[in-house]
Coordinates of C-alpha atoms in Angstrom, one line a residue:
X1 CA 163.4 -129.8 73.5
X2 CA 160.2 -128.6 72.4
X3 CA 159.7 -130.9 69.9
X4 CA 157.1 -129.1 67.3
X5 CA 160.4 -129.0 65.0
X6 CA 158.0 -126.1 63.2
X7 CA 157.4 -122.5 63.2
X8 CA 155.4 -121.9 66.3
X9 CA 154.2 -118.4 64.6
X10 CA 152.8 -119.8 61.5
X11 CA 149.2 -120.8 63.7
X12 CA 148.7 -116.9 64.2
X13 CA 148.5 -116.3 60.8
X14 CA 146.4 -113.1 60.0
X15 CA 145.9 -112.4 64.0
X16 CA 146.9 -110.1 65.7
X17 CA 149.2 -111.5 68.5
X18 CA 149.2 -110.8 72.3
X19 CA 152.9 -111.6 74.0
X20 CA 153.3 -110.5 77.6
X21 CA 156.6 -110.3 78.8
X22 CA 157.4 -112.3 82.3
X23 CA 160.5 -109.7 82.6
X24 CA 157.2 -107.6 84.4
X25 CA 155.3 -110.6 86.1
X26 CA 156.0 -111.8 89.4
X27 CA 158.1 -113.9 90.0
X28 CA 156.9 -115.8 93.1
X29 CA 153.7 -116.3 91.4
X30 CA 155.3 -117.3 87.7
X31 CA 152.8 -120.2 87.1
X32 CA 149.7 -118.2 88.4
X33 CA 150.6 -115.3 86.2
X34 CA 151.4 -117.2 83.3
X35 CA 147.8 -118.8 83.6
X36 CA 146.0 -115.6 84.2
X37 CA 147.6 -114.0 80.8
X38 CA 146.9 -117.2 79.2
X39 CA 143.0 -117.2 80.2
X40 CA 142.8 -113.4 79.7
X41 CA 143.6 -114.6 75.6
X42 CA 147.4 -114.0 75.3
X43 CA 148.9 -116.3 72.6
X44 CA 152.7 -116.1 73.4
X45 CA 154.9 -115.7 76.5
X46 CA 158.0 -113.6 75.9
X47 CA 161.1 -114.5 77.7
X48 CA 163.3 -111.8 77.8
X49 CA 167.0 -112.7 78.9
X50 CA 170.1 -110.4 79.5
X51 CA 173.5 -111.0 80.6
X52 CA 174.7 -108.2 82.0
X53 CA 177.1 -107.3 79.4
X54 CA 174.9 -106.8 75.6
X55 CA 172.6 -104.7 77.7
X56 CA 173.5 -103.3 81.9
X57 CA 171.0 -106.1 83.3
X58 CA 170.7 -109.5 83.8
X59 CA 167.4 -111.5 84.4
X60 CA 166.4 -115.5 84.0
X61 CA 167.9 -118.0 82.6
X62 CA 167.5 -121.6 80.5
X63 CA 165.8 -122.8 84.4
X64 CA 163.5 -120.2 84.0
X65 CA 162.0 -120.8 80.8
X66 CA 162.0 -124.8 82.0
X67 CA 159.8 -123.5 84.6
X68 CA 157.3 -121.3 82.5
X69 CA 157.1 -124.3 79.9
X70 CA 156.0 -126.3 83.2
X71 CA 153.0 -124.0 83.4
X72 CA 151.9 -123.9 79.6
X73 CA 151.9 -125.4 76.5
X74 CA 151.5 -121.7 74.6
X75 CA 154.7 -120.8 72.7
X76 CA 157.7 -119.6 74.4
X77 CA 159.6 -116.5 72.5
X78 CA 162.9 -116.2 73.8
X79 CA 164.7 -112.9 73.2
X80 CA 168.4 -113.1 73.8
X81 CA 169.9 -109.9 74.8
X82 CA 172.8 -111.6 75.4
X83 CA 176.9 -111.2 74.1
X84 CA 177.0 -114.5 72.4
X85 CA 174.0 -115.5 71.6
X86 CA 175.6 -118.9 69.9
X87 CA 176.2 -120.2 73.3
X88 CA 172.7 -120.0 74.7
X89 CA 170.3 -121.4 71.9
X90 CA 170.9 -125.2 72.5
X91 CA 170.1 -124.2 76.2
X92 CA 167.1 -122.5 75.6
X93 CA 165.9 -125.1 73.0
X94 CA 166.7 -128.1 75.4
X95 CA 164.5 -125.5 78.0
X96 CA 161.2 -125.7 76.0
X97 CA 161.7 -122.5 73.9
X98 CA 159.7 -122.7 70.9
X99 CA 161.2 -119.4 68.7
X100 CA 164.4 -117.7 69.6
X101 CA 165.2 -114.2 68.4
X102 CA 168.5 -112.6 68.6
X103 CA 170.4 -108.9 68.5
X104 CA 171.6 -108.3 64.7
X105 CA 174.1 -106.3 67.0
X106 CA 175.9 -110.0 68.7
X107 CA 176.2 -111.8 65.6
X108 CA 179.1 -111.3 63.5
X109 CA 177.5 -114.5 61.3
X110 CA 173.5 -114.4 61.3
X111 CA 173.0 -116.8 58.7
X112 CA 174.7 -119.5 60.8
X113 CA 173.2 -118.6 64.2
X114 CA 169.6 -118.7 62.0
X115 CA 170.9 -122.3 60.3
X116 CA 171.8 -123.8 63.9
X117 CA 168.4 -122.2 64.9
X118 CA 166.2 -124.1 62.1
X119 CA 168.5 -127.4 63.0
X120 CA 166.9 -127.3 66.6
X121 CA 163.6 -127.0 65.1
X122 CA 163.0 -123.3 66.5
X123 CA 161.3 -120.5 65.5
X124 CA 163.9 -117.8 64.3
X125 CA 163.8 -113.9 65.0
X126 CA 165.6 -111.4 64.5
X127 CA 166.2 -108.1 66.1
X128 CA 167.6 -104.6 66.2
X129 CA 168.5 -101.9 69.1
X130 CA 166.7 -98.5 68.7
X131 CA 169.9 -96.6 67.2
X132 CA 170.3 -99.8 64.5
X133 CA 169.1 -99.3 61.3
X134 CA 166.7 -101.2 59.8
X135 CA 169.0 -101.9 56.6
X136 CA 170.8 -103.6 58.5
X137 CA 168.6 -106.6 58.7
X138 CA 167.5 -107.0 55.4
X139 CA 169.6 -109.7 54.0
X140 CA 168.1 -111.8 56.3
X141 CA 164.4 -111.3 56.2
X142 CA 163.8 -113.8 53.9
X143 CA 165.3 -116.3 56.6
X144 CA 163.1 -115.2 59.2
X145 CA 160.1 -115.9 61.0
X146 CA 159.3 -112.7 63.1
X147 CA 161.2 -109.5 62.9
X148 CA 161.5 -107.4 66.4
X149 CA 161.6 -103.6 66.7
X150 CA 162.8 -102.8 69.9
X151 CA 160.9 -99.4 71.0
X152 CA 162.9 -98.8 74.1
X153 CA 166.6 -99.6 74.4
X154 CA 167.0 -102.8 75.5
X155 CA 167.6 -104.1 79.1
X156 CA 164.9 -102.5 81.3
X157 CA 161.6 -102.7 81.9
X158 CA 159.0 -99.8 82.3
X159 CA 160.6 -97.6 79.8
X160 CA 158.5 -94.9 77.7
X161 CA 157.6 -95.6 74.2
X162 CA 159.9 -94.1 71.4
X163 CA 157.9 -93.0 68.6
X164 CA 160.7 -92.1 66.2
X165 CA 161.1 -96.2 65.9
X166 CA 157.3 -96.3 64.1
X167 CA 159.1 -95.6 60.3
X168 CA 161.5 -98.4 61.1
X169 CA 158.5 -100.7 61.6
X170 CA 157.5 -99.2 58.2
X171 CA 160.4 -99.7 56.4
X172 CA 160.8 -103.2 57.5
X173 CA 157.0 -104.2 57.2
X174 CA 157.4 -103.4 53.5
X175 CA 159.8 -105.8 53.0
X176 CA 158.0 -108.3 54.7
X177 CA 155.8 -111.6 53.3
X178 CA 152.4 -111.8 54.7
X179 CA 153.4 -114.9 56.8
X180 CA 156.4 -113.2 58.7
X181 CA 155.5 -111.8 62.0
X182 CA 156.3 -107.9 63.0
X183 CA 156.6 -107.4 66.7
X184 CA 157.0 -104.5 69.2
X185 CA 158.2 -104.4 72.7
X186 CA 159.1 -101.6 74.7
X187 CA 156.4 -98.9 76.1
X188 CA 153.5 -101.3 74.4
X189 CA 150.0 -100.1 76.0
X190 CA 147.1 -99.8 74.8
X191 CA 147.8 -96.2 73.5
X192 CA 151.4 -96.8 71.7
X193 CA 150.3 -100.1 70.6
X194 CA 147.0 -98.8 67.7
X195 CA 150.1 -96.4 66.7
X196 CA 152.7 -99.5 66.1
X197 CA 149.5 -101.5 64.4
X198 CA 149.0 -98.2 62.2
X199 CA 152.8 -98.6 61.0
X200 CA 152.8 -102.6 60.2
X201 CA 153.4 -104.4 63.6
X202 CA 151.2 -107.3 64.3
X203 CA 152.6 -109.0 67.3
X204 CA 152.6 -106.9 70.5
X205 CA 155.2 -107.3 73.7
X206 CA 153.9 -106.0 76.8
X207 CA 154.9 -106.3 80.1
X208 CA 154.5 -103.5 82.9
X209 CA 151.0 -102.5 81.4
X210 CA 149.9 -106.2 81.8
X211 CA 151.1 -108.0 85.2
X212 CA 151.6 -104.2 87.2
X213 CA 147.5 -103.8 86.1
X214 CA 145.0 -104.1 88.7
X215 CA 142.8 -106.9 86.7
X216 CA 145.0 -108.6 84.2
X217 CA 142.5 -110.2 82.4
X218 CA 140.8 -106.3 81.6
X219 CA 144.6 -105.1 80.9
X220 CA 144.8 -108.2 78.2
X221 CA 141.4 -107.4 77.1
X222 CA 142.3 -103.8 76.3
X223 CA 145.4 -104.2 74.5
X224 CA 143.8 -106.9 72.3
X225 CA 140.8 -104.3 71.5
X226 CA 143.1 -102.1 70.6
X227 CA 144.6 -104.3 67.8
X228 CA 142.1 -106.5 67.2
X229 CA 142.1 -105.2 63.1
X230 CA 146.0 -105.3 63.3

């Protein structure tokens, strides 16, 4: 397991943070590319897993988060787009993931999926589709350490920013305690992502913009200037 038995957020505190996703690196070069974010100034590595069945695709696994955690000793932030997301955390955790954060949507009990997640010594987060409202969360905020707001759907990569998500990351910011993370993933560049700072969000998912750039450590660079206040 990971061992820090902590929350692996709590170090960012009052930064802005910098997570690419490796659903968008390549995957022949997974070491190389987690290096080059790293180096560039990225903080986090977002591992984004899907079944197949909570959202229509499936990508990586518990091997593939041992094999990142080979490569780095950054945090690794798993988000389970899974069914069951009971059945995975152990695996994850016994993988090298330092903070899990699950759908609000798979988990008919959150406040035992979050008490099995502390247990393991994880970082918890919790997250909500698009069409979810963000009332729906709020009896577990004060559980959390990072809150996603999904601004795509969830299950692909590439997808356009939806803006009608920035009062959601509003409503939920307010609620909020300064040492709880916001983050947002989906369509994050460095013109949608001044837009989610703007509205409360201070930890940033990008993928596609990132690893598909022609100079990853400029593409890091740019994002980061663009929330560097956030």
């Amino acid at each position: 397991m990971n061992g820090q038995g902590k929350n692996p957020w709590a170090s960012f505190s009052g930064r802005a943070v910098i997570a690419p996703s490796l659903l968008a690196c390549d995957f022949m070069r997974v070491g190389q590319q987690c290096r080059d974010v790293i180096d560039a100034g990225a903080e986090v590595l977002h591992v984004d897993i899907m079944d197949g069945h909570f959202v229509p695709n499936l990508s990586m696994g518990p091997g593939f988060c041992k094999s990142a955690r080979a490569f780095t000793s950054h945090p690794l932030d798993v988000h389970l787009m899974v069914t069951d997301p009971a059945y995975y955390i152990e695996r994850f955790a016994e993988a090298g993931a330092d903070s899990i954060t699950f759908h609000i949507e798979a988990a008919p009990k959150p406040g035992l999926l979050i008490e099995r997640l502390r247990s393991l010594g994880l970082g918890v987060g919790i997250t909500l589709r698009p069409g979810t409202a963000a009332e729906t969360i709020f009896d577990y905020l004060p559980h959390v350490d990072m809150v996603l707001v999904m601004t795509v759907e969830p299950g692909y990569g590439g997808q356009s920013f939806m803006p009608d998500q920035l009062p959601k990351i509003q409503a939920i910011r307010s609620r909020l305690l300064t040492h709880q993370r916001l983050e947002v993933d989906g369509g994050i560049t460095s013109r949608t992502a001044p837009l989610c700072r703007q509205a409360g969000a201070d930890t940033y998912v990008s993928g596609t913009d990132l690893f598909a750039a022609p100079n990853i450590r400029e593409a890091v660079a740019q994002l980061r200037a663009c929330v560097a206040s956030g």
